XYZ file of C-alpha atoms in Angstrom:
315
model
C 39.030 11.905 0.881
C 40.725 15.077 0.123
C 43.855 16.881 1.183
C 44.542 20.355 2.403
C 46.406 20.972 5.735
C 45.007 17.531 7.523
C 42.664 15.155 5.716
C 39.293 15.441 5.484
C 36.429 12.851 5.374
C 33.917 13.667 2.360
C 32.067 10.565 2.884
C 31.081 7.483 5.145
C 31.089 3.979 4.409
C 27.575 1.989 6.394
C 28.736 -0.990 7.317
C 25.138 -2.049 7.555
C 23.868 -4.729 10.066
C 25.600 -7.704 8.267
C 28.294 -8.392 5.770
C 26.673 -11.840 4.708
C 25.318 -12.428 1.717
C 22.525 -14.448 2.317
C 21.483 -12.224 5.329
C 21.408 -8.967 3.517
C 18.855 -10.645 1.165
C 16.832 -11.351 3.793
C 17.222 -8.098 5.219
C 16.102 -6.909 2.175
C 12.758 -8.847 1.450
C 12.294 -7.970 5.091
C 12.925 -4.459 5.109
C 10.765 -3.801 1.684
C 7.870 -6.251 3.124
C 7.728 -3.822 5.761
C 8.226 -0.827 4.177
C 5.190 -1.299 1.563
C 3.213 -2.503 4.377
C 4.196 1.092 5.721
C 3.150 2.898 3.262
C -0.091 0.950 2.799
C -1.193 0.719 6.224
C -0.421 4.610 6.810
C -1.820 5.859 3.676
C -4.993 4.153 4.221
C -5.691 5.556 7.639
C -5.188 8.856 6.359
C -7.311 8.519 3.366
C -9.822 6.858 5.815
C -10.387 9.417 8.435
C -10.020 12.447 5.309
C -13.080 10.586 3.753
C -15.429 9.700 6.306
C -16.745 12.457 8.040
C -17.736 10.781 11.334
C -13.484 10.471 11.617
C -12.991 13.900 11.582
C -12.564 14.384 15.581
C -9.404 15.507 17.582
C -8.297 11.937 18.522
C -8.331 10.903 14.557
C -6.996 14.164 13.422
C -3.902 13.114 15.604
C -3.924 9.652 14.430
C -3.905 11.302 11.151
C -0.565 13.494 11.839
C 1.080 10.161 13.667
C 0.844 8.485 10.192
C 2.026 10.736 8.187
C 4.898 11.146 10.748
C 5.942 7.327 10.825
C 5.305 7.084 7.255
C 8.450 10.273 7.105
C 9.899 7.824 9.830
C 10.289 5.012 7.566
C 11.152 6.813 4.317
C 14.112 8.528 6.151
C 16.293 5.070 7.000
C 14.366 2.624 4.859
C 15.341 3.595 1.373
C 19.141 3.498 2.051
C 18.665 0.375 3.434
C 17.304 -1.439 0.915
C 20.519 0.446 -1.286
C 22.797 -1.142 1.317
C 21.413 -4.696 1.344
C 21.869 -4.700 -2.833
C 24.716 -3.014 -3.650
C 28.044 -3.461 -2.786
C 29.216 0.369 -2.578
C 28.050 1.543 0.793
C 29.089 4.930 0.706
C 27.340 8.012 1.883
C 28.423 11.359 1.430
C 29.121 13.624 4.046
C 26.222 15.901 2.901
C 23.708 13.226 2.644
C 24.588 11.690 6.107
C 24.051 14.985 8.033
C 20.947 15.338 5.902
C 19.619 12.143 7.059
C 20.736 12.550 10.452
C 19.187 16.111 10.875
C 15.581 14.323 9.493
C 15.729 11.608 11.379
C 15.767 13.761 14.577
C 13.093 16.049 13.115
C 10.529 13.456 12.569
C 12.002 10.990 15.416
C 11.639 14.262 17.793
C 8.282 15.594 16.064
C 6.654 11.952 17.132
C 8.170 12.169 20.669
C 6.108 15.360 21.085
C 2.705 14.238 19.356
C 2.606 10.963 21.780
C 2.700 13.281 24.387
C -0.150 15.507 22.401
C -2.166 12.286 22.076
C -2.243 11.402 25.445
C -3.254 14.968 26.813
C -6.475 14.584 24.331
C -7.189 11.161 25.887
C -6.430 13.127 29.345
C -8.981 15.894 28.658
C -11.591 13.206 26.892
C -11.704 11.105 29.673
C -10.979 13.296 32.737
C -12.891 16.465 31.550
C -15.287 14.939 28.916
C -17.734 17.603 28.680
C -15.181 20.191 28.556
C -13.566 18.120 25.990
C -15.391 19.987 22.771
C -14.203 23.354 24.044
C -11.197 22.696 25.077
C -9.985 20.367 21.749
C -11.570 22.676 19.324
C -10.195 23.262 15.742
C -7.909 25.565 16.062
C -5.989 24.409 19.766
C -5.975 20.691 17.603
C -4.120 22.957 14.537
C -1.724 24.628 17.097
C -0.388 21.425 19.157
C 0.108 19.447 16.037
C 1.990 22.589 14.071
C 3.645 22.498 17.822
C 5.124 18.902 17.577
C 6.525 19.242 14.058
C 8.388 22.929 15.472
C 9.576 21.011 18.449
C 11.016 18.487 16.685
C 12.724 20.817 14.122
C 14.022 22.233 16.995
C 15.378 19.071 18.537
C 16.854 18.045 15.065
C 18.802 21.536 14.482
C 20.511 21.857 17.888
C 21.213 17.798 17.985
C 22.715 18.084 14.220
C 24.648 22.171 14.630
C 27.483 20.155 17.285
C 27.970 17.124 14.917
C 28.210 18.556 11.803
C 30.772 21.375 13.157
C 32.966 17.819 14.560
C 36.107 17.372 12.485
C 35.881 14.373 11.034
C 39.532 12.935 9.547
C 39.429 9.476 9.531
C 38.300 6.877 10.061
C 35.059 6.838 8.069
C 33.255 3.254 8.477
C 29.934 3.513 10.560
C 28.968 0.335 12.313
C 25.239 0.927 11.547
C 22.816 0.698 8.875
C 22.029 5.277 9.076
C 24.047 8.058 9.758
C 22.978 9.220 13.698
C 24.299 11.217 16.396
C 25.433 8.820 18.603
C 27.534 6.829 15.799
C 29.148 9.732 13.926
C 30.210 11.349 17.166
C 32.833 8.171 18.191
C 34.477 9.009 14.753
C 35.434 12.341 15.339
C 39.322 13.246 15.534
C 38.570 15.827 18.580
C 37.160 15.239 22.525
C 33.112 14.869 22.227
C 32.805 15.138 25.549
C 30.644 17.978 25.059
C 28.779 16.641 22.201
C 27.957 13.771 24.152
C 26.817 16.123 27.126
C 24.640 17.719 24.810
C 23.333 14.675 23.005
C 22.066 12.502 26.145
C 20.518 16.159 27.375
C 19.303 16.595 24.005
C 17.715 13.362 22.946
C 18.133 11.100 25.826
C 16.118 13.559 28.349
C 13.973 14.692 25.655
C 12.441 10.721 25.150
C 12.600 10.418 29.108
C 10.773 13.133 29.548
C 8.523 12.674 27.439
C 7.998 9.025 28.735
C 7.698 10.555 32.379
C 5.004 12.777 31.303
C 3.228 9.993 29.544
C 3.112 8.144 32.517
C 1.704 10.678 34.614
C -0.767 11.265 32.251
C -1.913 7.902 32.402
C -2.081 7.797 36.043
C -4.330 10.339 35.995
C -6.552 8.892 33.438
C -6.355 4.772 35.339
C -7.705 6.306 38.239
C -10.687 8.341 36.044
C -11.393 4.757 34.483
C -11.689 2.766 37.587
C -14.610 5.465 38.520
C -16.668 4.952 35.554
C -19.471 2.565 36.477
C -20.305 1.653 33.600
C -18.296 -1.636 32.540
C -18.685 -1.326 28.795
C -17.744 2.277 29.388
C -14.368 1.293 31.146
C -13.947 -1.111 28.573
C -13.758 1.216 25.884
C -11.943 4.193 27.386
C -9.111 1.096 28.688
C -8.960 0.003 25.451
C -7.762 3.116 23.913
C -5.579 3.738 26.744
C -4.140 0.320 25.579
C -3.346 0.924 22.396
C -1.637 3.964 23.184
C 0.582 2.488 26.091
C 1.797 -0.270 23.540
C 2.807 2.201 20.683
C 4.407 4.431 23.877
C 6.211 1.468 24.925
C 7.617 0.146 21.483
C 8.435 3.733 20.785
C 10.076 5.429 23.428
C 11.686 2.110 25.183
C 14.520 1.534 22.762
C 15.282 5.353 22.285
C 15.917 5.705 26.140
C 18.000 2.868 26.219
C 20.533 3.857 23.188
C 20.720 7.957 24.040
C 20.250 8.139 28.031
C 23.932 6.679 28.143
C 27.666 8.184 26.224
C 28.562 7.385 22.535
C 29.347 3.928 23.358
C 28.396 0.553 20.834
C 26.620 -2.153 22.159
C 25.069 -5.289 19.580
C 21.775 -4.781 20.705
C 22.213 -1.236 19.839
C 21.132 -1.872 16.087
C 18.488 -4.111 16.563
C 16.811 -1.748 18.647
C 16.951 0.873 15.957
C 15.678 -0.867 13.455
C 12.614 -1.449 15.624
C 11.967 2.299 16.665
C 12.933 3.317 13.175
C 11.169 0.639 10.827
C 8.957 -2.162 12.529
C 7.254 0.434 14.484
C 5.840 2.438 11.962
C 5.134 -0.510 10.311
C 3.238 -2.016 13.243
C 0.883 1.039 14.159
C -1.579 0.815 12.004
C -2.557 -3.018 12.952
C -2.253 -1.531 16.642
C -4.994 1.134 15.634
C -6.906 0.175 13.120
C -6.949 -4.180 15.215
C -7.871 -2.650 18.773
C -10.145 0.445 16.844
C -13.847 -0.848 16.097
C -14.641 2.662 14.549
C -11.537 2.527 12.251
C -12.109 -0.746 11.229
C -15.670 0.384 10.239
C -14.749 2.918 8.071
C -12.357 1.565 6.888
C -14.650 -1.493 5.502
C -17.212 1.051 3.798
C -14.354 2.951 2.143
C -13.551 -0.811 0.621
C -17.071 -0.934 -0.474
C -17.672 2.265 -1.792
C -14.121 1.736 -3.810
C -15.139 -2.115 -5.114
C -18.346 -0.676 -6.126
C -16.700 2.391 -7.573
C -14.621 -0.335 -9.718
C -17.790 -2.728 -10.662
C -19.305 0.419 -11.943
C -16.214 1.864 -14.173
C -15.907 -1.807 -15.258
C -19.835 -2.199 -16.519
């Protein structure tokens, strides 16, 4: 803290999501289990569909970009985690707490766009499939994804600009394991009645939205399905649907709940971020690559050509 003409908050203390010893371990081997299984699972895919060729379509160029964004996801809130579960300083600075606040809306924003970008390619693939070529090509596939990641910059700089400009003079303990929004705001020594306002516009209508236009979309594409006569052909196209609805569901689901109402704390409301923020990036690739025959394929000749790769270095 330092002194001028009213005190001033240079840094925040996490409280974390428990103050037990034993249960921060745990937290800890949890937290770095999943992490690493973050990291692995995401890197793979992305090294998958670079490599083989027969990958490199629209749908797994976006599957691509949604890696790499819950991979950013994870490394965001993770790290600081694991800092908080070890040590017993759990101090932020101010500098570093906006920073992590500001990129946890960019890439938390960036992925509320490209779900919405995913499911308008399934949209277009099933509703319009021989359109679908010509309509998906290259460079509209380049566009929408540098799209999401400007979106969510966007989100991220006018959801950060009212917090940061808060006065902030005590006190400094945030009930939460990262610096957000919705936390910092209930520590501010002025009214945030209008930072509030703007936050549940901001990122509470933003994932409602988003989740509104989702289900549309899907309606859309049901109703396509259930006219394909085929049965191994509605199979297939519900399938992916599927897998889409459940990442949709884990995603957006606790975000609605914790911005679409004022800066108020509830229990749950931790929980809930941890899943959005850290078990769901950790859980999409077994959604995608479990429920996605052709992933799984490549995937399994990438193994090959690597353990063969090895046998041969090691002869």
């Amino acid at each position: 803290m330092t002194v001028s003409n009213e005190t001033r908050v240079t840094e925040f203390i996490l409280l974390g999501l428990s103050s037990n010893p034993d249960l921060q371990l745990l937290f800890f081997v949890l937290f770095l289990v999943m992490y690493l299984g973050t990291i692995a699972g995401n890197l793979l895919i992305m090294i998958t569909i670079y490599v083989d060729s027969q990958l490199h379509t629209p749908m797994y160029f976006f599957l691509c970009n949604l890696s790499f964004i819950d991979l950013s996801f994870s490394t965001v809130t993770v790290p600081r985690c694991l800092v908080l579960f070890l040590w017993q300083d759990k101090t932020i600075s101010f500098s570093d707490c906006m920073a992590q606040m500001f990129f946890i809306h960019f890439v938390g924003g960036s992925e509320c766009f490209h779900l919405v970008l995913m499911a308008y390619d399934r949209y277009v693939a099933i509703c319009n499939p021989l359109r679908y070529t010509t309509i998906m090509n290259r460079r509209v596939c380049l566009l929408l994804m540098v799209s999401t990641w400007a979106g969510g910059f966007i989100h991220a700089f006018s959801q950060s600009l009212p917090i940061i400009q808060l006065p902030f003079c005590g006190p400094n303990e945030i009930d939460h394991f990262l610096c957000d929004s919705h936390t910092l705001s209930l520590l501010a020594c002025s009214s945030i009645f209008i930072t509030e306002a703007l936050d549940m516009a901001n990122s509470g209508l933003l994932a409602l939205s988003c989740f509104l236009v989702l289900v549309i979309s899907y309606g859309y594409i049901i109703s396509t399905i259930l006219k394909i006569h085929s049965t191994e052909g509605r199979q297939k196209a519900f399938s992916t649907c599927a897998t889409h609805l459940l990442v949709v569901t884990f995603f957006y689901g606790p975000i609605v709940f914790v911005y679409m109402r004022p800066s108020v704390t509830f229990a749950v409301d931790k929980p809930l971020a941890v899943f959005y923020s850290t078990v769901t990036p950790w859980l999409n690739p077994f959604i995608y690559t479990l429920r996605n025959e052709k992933a799984r394929k490549a995937m399994k000749k990438l193994g090959g050509r690597t353990m063969s790769l090895l046998r041969t270095h090691a002869n």
